[in-house]
Coordinates of C-alpha atoms in Angstrom, one line a residue:
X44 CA 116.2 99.9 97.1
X45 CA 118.4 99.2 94.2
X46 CA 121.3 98.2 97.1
X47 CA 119.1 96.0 98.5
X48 CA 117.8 94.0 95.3
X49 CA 121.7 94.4 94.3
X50 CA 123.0 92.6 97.9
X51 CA 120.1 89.7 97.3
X52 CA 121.6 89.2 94.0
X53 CA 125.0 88.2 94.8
X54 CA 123.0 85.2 96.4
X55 CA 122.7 83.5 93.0
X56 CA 126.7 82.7 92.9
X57 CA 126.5 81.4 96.5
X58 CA 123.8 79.2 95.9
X59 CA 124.1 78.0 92.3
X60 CA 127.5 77.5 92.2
X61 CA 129.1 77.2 88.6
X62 CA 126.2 76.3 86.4
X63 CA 127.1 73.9 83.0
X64 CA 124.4 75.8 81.5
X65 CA 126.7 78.9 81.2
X66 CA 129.4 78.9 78.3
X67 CA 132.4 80.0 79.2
X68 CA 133.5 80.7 75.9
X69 CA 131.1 83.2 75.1
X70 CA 131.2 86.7 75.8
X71 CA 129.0 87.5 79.0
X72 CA 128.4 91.4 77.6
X73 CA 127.0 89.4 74.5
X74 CA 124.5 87.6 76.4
X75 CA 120.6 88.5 75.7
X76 CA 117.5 87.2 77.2
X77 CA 117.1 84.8 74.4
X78 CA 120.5 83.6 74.5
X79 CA 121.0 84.0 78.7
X80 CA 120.5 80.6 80.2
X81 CA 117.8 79.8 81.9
X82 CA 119.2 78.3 84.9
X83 CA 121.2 82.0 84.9
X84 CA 118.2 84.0 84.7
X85 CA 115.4 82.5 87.0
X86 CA 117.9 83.4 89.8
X87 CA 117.5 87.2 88.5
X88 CA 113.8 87.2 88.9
X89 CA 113.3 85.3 92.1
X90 CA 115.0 87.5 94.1
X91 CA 113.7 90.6 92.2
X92 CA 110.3 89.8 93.4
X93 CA 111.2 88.0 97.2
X94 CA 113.1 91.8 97.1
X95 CA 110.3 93.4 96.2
X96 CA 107.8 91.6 98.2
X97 CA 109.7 91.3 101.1
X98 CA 110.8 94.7 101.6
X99 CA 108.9 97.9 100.6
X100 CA 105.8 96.2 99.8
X101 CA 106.0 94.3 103.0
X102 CA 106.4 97.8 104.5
X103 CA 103.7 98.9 103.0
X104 CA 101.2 96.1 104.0
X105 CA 102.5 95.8 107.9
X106 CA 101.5 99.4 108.6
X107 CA 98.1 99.1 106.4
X108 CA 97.4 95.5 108.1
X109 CA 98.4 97.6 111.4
X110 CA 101.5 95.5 112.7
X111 CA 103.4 98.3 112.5
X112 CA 103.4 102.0 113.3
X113 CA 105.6 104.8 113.0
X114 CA 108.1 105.5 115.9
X115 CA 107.0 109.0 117.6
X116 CA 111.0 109.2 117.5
X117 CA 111.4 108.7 113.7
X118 CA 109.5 109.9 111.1
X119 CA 110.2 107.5 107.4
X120 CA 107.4 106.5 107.1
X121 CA 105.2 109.1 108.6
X122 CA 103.3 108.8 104.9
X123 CA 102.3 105.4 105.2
X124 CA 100.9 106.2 108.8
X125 CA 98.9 108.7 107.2
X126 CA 97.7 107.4 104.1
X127 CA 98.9 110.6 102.7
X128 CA 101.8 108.0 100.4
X129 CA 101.7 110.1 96.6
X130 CA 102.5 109.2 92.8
X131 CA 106.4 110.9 93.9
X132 CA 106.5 107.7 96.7
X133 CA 108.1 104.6 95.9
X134 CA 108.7 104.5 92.9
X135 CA 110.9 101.6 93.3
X136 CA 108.4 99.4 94.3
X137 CA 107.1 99.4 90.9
X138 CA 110.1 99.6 89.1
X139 CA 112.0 97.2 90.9
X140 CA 108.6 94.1 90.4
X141 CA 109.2 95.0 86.9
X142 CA 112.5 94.7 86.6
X143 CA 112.2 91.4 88.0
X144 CA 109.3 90.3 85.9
X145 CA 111.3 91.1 82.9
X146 CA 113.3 88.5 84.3
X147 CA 110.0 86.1 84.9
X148 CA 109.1 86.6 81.5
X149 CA 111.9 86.1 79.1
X150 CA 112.1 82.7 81.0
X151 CA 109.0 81.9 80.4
X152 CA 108.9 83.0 76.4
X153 CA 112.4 80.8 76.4
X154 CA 110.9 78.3 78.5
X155 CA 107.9 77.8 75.8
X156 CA 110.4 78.2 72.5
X157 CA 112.4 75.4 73.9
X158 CA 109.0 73.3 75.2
X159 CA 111.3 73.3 78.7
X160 CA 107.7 73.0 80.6
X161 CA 109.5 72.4 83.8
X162 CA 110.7 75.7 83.8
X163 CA 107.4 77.3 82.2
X164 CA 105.4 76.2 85.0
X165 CA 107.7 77.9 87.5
X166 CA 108.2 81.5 85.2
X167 CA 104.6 81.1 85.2
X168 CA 103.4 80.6 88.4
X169 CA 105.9 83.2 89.6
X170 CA 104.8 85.9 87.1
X171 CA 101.2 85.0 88.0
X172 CA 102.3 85.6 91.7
X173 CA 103.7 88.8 91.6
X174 CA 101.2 89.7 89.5
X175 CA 98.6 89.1 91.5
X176 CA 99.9 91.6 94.5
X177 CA 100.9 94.1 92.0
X178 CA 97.0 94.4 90.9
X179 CA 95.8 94.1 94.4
X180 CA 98.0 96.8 95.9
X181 CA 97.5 99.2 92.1
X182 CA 94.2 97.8 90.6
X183 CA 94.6 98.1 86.5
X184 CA 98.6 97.4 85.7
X185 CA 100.4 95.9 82.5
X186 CA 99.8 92.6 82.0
X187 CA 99.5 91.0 78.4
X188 CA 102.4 93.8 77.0
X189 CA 104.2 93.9 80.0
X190 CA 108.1 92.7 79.9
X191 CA 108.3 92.8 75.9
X192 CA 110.7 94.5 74.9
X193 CA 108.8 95.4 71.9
X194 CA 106.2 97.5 73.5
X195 CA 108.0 100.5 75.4
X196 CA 104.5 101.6 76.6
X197 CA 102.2 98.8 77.4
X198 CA 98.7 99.0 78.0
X199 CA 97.4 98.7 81.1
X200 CA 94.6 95.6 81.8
X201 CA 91.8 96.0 84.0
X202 CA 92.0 94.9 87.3
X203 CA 89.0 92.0 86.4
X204 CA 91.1 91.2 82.8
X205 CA 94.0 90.3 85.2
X206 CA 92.6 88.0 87.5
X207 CA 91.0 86.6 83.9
X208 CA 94.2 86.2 82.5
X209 CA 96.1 84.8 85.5
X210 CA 94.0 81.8 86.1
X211 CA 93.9 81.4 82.0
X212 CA 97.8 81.2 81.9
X213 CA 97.9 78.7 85.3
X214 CA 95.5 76.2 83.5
X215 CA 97.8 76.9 80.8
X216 CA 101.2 76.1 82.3
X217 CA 99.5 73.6 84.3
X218 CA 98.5 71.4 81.6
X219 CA 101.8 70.8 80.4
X220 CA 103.2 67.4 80.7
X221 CA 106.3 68.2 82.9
X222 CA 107.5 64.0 81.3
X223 CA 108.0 65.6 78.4
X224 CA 110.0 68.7 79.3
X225 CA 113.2 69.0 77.1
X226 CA 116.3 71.1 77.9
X227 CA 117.7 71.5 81.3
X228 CA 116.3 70.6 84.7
X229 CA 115.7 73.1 87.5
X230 CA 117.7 72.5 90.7
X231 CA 119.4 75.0 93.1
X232 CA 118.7 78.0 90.4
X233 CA 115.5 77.5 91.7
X234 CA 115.5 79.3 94.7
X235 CA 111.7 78.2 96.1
X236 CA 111.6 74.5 95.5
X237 CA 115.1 73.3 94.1
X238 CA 113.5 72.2 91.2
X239 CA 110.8 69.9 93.1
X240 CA 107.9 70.5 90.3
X241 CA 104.8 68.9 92.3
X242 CA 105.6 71.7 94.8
X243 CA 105.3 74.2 91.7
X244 CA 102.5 72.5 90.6
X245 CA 100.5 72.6 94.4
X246 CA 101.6 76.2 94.6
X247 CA 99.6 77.1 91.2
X248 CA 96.7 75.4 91.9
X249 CA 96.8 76.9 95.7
X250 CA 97.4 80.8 93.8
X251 CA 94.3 79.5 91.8
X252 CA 92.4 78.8 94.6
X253 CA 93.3 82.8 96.1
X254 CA 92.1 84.2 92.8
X255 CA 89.0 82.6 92.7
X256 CA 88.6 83.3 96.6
X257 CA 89.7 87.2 96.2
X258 CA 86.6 87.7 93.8
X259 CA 84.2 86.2 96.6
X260 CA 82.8 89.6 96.7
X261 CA 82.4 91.2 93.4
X262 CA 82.5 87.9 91.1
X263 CA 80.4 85.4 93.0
X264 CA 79.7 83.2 90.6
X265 CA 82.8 82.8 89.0
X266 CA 84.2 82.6 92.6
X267 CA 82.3 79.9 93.9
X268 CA 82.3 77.9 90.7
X269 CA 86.2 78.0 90.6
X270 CA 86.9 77.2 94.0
X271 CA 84.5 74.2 93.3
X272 CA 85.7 73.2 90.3
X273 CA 88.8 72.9 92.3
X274 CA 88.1 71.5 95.2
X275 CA 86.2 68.6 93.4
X276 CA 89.2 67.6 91.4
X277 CA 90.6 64.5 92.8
X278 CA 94.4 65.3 90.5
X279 CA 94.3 68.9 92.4
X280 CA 95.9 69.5 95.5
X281 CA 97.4 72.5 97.5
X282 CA 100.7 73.7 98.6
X283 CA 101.3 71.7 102.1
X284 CA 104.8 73.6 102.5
X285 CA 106.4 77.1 102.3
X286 CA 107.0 78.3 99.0
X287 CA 109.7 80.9 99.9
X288 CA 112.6 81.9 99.3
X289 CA 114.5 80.7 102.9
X290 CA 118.8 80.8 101.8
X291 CA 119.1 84.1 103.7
X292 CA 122.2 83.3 105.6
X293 CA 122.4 86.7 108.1
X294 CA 125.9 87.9 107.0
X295 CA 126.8 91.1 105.3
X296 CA 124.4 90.8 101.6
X297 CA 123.0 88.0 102.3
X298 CA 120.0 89.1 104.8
X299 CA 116.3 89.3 104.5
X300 CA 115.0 92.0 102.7
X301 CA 113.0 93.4 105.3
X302 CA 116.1 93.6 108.0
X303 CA 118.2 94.9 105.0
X304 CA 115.5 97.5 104.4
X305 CA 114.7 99.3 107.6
X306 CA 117.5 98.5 109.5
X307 CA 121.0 98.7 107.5
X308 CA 119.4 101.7 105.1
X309 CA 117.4 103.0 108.5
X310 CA 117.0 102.5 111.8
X311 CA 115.9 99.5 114.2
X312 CA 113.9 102.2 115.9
X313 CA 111.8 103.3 113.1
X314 CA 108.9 101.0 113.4
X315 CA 106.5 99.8 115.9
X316 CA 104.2 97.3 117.3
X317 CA 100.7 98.4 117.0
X318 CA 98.0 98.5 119.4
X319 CA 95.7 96.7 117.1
X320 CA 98.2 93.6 116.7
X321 CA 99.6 93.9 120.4
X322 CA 96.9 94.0 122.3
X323 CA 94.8 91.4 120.6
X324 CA 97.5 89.1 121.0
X325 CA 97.4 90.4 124.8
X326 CA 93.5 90.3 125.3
X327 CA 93.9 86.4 124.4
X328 CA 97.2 85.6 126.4
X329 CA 98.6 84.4 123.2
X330 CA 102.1 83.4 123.5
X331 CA 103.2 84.6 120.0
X332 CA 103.7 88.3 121.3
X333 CA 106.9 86.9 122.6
X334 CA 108.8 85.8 120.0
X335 CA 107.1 88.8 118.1
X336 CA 108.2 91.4 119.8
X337 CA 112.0 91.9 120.5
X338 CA 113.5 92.3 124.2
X339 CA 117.1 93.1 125.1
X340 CA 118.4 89.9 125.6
X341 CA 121.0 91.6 128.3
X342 CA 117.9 92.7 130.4
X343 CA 117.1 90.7 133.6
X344 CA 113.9 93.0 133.6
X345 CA 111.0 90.7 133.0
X346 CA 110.1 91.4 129.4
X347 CA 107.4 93.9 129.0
X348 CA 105.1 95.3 126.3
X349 CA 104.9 98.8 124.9
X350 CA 102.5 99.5 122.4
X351 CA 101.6 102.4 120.3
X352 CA 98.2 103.3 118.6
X353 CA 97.9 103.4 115.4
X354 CA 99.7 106.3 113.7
X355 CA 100.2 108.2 117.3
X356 CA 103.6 109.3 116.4
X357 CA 103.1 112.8 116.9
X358 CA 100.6 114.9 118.9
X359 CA 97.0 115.4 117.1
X360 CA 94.6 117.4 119.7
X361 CA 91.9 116.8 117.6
X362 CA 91.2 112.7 118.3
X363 CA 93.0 113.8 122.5
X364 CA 96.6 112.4 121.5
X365 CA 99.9 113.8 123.2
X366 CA 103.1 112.3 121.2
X367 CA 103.3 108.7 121.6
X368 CA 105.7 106.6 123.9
X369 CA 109.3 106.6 123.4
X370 CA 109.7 103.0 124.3
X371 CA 107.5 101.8 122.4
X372 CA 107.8 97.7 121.8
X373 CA 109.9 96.8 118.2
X374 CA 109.0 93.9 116.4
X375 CA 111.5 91.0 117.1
X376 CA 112.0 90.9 113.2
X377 CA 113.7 94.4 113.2
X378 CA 116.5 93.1 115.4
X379 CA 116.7 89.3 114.8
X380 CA 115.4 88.7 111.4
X381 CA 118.2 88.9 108.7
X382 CA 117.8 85.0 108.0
X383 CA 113.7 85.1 108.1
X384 CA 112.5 83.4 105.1
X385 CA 110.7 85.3 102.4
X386 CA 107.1 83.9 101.8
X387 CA 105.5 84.2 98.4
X388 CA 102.7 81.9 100.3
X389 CA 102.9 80.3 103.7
X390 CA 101.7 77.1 104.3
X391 CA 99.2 78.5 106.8
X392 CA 98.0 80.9 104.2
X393 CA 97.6 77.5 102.1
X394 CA 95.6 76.1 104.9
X395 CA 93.4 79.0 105.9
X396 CA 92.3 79.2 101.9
X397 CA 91.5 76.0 101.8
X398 CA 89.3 76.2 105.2
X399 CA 87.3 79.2 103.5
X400 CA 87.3 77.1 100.5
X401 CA 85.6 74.3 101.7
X402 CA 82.9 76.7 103.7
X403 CA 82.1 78.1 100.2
X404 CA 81.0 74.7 99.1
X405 CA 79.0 73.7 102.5
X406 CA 82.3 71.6 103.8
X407 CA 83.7 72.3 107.0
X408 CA 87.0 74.3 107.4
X409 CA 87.8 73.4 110.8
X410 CA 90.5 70.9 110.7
X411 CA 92.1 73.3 107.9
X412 CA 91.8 75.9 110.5
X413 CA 93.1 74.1 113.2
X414 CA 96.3 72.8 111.2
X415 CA 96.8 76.5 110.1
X416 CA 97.1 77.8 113.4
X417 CA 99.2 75.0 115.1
X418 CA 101.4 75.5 111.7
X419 CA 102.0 79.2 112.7
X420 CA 102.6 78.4 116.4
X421 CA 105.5 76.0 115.5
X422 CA 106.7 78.3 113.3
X423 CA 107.0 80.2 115.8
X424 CA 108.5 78.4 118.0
X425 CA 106.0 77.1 120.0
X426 CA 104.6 73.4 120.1
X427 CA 101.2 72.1 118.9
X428 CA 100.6 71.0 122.6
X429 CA 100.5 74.8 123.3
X430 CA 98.7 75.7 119.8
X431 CA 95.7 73.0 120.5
X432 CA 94.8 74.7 124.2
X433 CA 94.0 77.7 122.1
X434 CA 92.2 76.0 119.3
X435 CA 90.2 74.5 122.0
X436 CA 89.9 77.8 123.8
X437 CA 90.1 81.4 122.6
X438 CA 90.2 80.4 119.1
X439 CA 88.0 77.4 118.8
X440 CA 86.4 77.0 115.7
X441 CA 82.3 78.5 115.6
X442 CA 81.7 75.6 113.9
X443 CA 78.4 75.7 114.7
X444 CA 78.0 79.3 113.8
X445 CA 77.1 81.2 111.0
X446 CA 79.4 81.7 107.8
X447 CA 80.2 85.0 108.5
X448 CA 81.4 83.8 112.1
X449 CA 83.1 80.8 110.5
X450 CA 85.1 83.6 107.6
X451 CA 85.4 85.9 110.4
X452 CA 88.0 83.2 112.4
X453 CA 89.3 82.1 109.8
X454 CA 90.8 85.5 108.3
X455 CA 91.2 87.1 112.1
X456 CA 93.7 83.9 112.4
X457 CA 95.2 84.6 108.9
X458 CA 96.2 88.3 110.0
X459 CA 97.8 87.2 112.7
X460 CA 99.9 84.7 111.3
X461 CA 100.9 86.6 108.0
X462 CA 103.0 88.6 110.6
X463 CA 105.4 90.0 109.9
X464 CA 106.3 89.5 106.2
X465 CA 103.1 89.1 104.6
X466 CA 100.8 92.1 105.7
X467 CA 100.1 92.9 102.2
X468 CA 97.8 89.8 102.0
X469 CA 96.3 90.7 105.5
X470 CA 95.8 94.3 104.4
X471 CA 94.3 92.5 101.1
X472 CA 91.8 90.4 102.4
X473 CA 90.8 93.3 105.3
X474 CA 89.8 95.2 102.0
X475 CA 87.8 91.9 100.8
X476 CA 86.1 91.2 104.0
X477 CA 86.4 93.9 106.3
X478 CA 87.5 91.1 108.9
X479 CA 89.4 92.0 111.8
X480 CA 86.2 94.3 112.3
X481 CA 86.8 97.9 112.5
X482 CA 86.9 99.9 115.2
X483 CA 84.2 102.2 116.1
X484 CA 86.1 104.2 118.8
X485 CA 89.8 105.6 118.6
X486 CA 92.6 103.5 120.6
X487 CA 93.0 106.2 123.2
X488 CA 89.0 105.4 124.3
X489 CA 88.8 102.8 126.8
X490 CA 85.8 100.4 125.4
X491 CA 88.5 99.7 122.3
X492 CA 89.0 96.0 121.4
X493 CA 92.3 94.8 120.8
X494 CA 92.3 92.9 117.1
X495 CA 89.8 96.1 116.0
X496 CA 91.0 97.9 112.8
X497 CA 91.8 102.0 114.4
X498 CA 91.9 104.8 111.8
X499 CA 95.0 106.8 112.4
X500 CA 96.0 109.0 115.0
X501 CA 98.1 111.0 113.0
X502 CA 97.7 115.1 112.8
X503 CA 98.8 114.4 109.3
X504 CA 96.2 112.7 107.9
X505 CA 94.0 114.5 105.2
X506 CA 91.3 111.7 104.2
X507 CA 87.6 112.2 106.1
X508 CA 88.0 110.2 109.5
X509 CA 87.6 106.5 108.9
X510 CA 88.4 106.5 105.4
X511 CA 91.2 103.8 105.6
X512 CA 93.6 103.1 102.4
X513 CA 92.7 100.4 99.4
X514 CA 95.7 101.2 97.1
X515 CA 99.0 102.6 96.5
X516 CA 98.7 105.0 93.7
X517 CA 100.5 104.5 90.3
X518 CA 104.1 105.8 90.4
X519 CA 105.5 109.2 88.9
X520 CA 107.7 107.2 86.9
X521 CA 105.2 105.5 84.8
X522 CA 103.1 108.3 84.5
X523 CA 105.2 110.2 83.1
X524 CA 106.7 107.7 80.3
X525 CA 103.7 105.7 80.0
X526 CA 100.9 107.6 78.3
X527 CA 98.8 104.4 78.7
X528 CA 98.7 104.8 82.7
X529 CA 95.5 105.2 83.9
X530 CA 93.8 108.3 85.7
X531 CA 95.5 109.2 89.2
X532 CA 93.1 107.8 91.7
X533 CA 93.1 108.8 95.3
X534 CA 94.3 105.5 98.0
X535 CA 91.4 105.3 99.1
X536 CA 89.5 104.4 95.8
X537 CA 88.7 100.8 96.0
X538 CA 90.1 97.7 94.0
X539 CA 87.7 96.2 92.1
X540 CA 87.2 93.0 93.7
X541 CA 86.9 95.2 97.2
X542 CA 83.7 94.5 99.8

């Protein structure tokens, strides 16, 4: 992991270029987060967390959001596939978010020293960001002592104290007059927007608008006042772009996290499409699967699709499973993705928040839902002509039904376009909803529905059937140096905020 974070890093010289802000007259070795510029250090910290995001955790979330499964010819992340992933498992996702919110955060405690509110407002919303999948995917982690380098064992805050303090330092960092920012000016060091700060300020208020949505279940009230409070602000709006990180130029250290992770430290065969993903997308003719799933582009065979249930990448006698197929179908990203944008937030996740939003406060979501999914399918490479025949067909709007049908579209059409990057968010909101519905039968039973949520066919799995994952649990590393981590809890113990 510490290659790949490494390789992304050398992306800062390329796309900076020689920065005024850095003094060549002083000693580099000298250099300490107060006294590093901050048009030198944001750099560091973006592409900590787009590494982060983009590769393990992304992992992580495609096989728990069931895009991906484990090759019956491989076996790296066999664990995942199993929910059987311990405190001795990836410890570099945690070390590495921190590492990079170190960088965050002495930006943002510069930032506010030299009242540079341009640059709080990014540190900010990025800290909040990362943040907020690091207490979805752990439940309690540092937050208010985290990244000092005062306190070498921070407390942990409760998953609830979190998602208080997030929004509290937004409306913070938001209510800075961005006029009267003093020091330098972000441009290319800011590897999201260039230094556009209504996009910063759209992205905040859309992360807002996730928080106050995430707690739907647990925290209604708070929930549903936030998301009104929001909504009927006539200075608010939401992130109508991608805020990623999108530089990635394909070449030798300069790819996409996710290529750079599983295939140049792995194998193009490791992963998988899954049933659940592959044959909803067949079930509704839904053009996507193509440029989803890669095909030989030597072959003259027509292209075909291979999938593999959940987890069936081994024999398991028990659920009536031989070893799955060889030939599986790979996700096109595996093969052609080492420019593929990084997505902190998609515009279609934008979209599809807003279009729950408004059904929270008795507004219709449909045109929100309908520009999310013509979003995704030009994204994709397809053109709204081809987008609008499904919006009018197999994924028209019940806008006529009840809520639950209304949510129930809206975050079925949110899994499938967080493919393949995002799956964290997918798995996220599964846990929040339980939307794609789960299935009742295994994959190898013929009355399964594509789209349904399988429990794994692995032999390996150790949980009572059904019992899917909620978390990743907290990392050796910390536990053993950070007498403040919390109990061990098992993966399935739910997050707070979890239906």
């Amino acid at each position: 992991m510490k290659k790949i974070i490494i390789s992304i890093l050398i992306l800062s010289t390329t796309f900076i270029g020689c920065s005024t802000d850095l003094d060549i007259n002083k000693d580099p070795d000298l250099l300490t987060p107060e006294t590093t510029p901050l048009a030198t250090q944001l750099p560091a910290g973006i592409i900590g967390v787009v590494g982060t995001e983009g590769g393990i955790l992304s992992i992580i979330g495609g096989f728990w959001a069931q895009y991906y499964t484990q090759s019956s010819g491989a076996n790296q992340f066999r664990n995942i596939d199993s929910y059987t992933i311990t405190t001795n498992d990836y410890n570099y996702a945690w070390t590495a978010m921190y590492d990079a919110l170190n960088d965050i955060k002495a930006v943002q405690r510069k930032a506010l020293a030299e009242e540079n509110w341009n640059y709080y407002l990014i540190a900010t919303t990025l800290y909040v960001q990362a943040s907020q999948v690091m207490t979805d995917f752990y439940g309690d982690i540092p937050y208010t002592e985290a990244c000092n380098p005062k306190i070498l064992t921070p407390k942990f805050n409760t998953g609830q104290e979190v998602y208080q303090l997030m929004i509290k330092d937004l409306d913070e960092a938001l209510s800075k007059d961005l006029k009267s920012s003093k020091g330098s000016v972000p441009g290319k060091d800011d590897f999201v927007f260039l230094g556009k700060m209504e996009k910063w300020k759209k992205f905040a208020n859309t992360l807002k608008l996730k928080i106050y949505i995430r707690q739907s279940e647990k925290n209604k009230t708070v929930s549903d006042n936030g998301i009104a409070a929001l909504l009927h602000d006539p200075n608010v709006s939401f992130l109508d772009t991608d805020a990623a990180e999108s530089n990635f130029t394909g070449s030798p250290n300069y790819e996409n996290p996710l290529y750079e992770f599983n295939y140049k430290l792995n194998t193009r065969t490791n992963i998988r499409l899954s049933k659940t993903l592959g044959q909803f997308l067949t079930n509704n003719a839904d053009p996507r699967m193509n440029p989803f799933v890669y095909w030989n582009p030597a072959s003259t065979d027509p292209k075909a699709y291979v999938f593999q249930d959940q987890g069936n990448y081994d024999a398991n006698p028990s659920l009536g499973y031989t070893k799955g197929p060889i030939a599986a179908s790979i996700p096109d990203v595996i093969y052609n993705g080492s420019q593929k944008p990084v997505y902190l937030m998609s515009y279609e996740e934008s979209l599809f928040l807003q279009a729950e939003a408004l059904e929270r406060i008795n507004q219709s979501g449909k045109a929100k839902y309908d520009a999310a999914i013509v979003e995704n399918f030009k994204k994709n490479g397809l053109d709204a002509s081809t987008a609008n025949s499904f919006i009018s067909g197999a994924y028209a709007y019940p806008a006529a039904g009840t809520f639950e049908q209304k949510l129930e579209a809206i975050i079925v059409q949110k899994w499938v376009a967080s493919f393949p990057e995002n799956g964290f968010e997918a798995f996220f909101e599964k846990n929040r909803t339980d939307y794609p519905k789960t299935s009742p039968v295994p994959q190898n039973i013929s009355t399964y529905i594509g789209g349904q949520f399988a429990f794994s066919a692995s032999p390996d799995v150790v949980v009572p059937y059904g019992t899917f994952p909620k978390r990743i649990p907290y990392p050796l590393s910390e536990r053993s140096y950070n007498a403040n981590t919390p109990e061990l809890l098992s993966t399935t113990t739910k997050i707070w905020w979890n239906k």
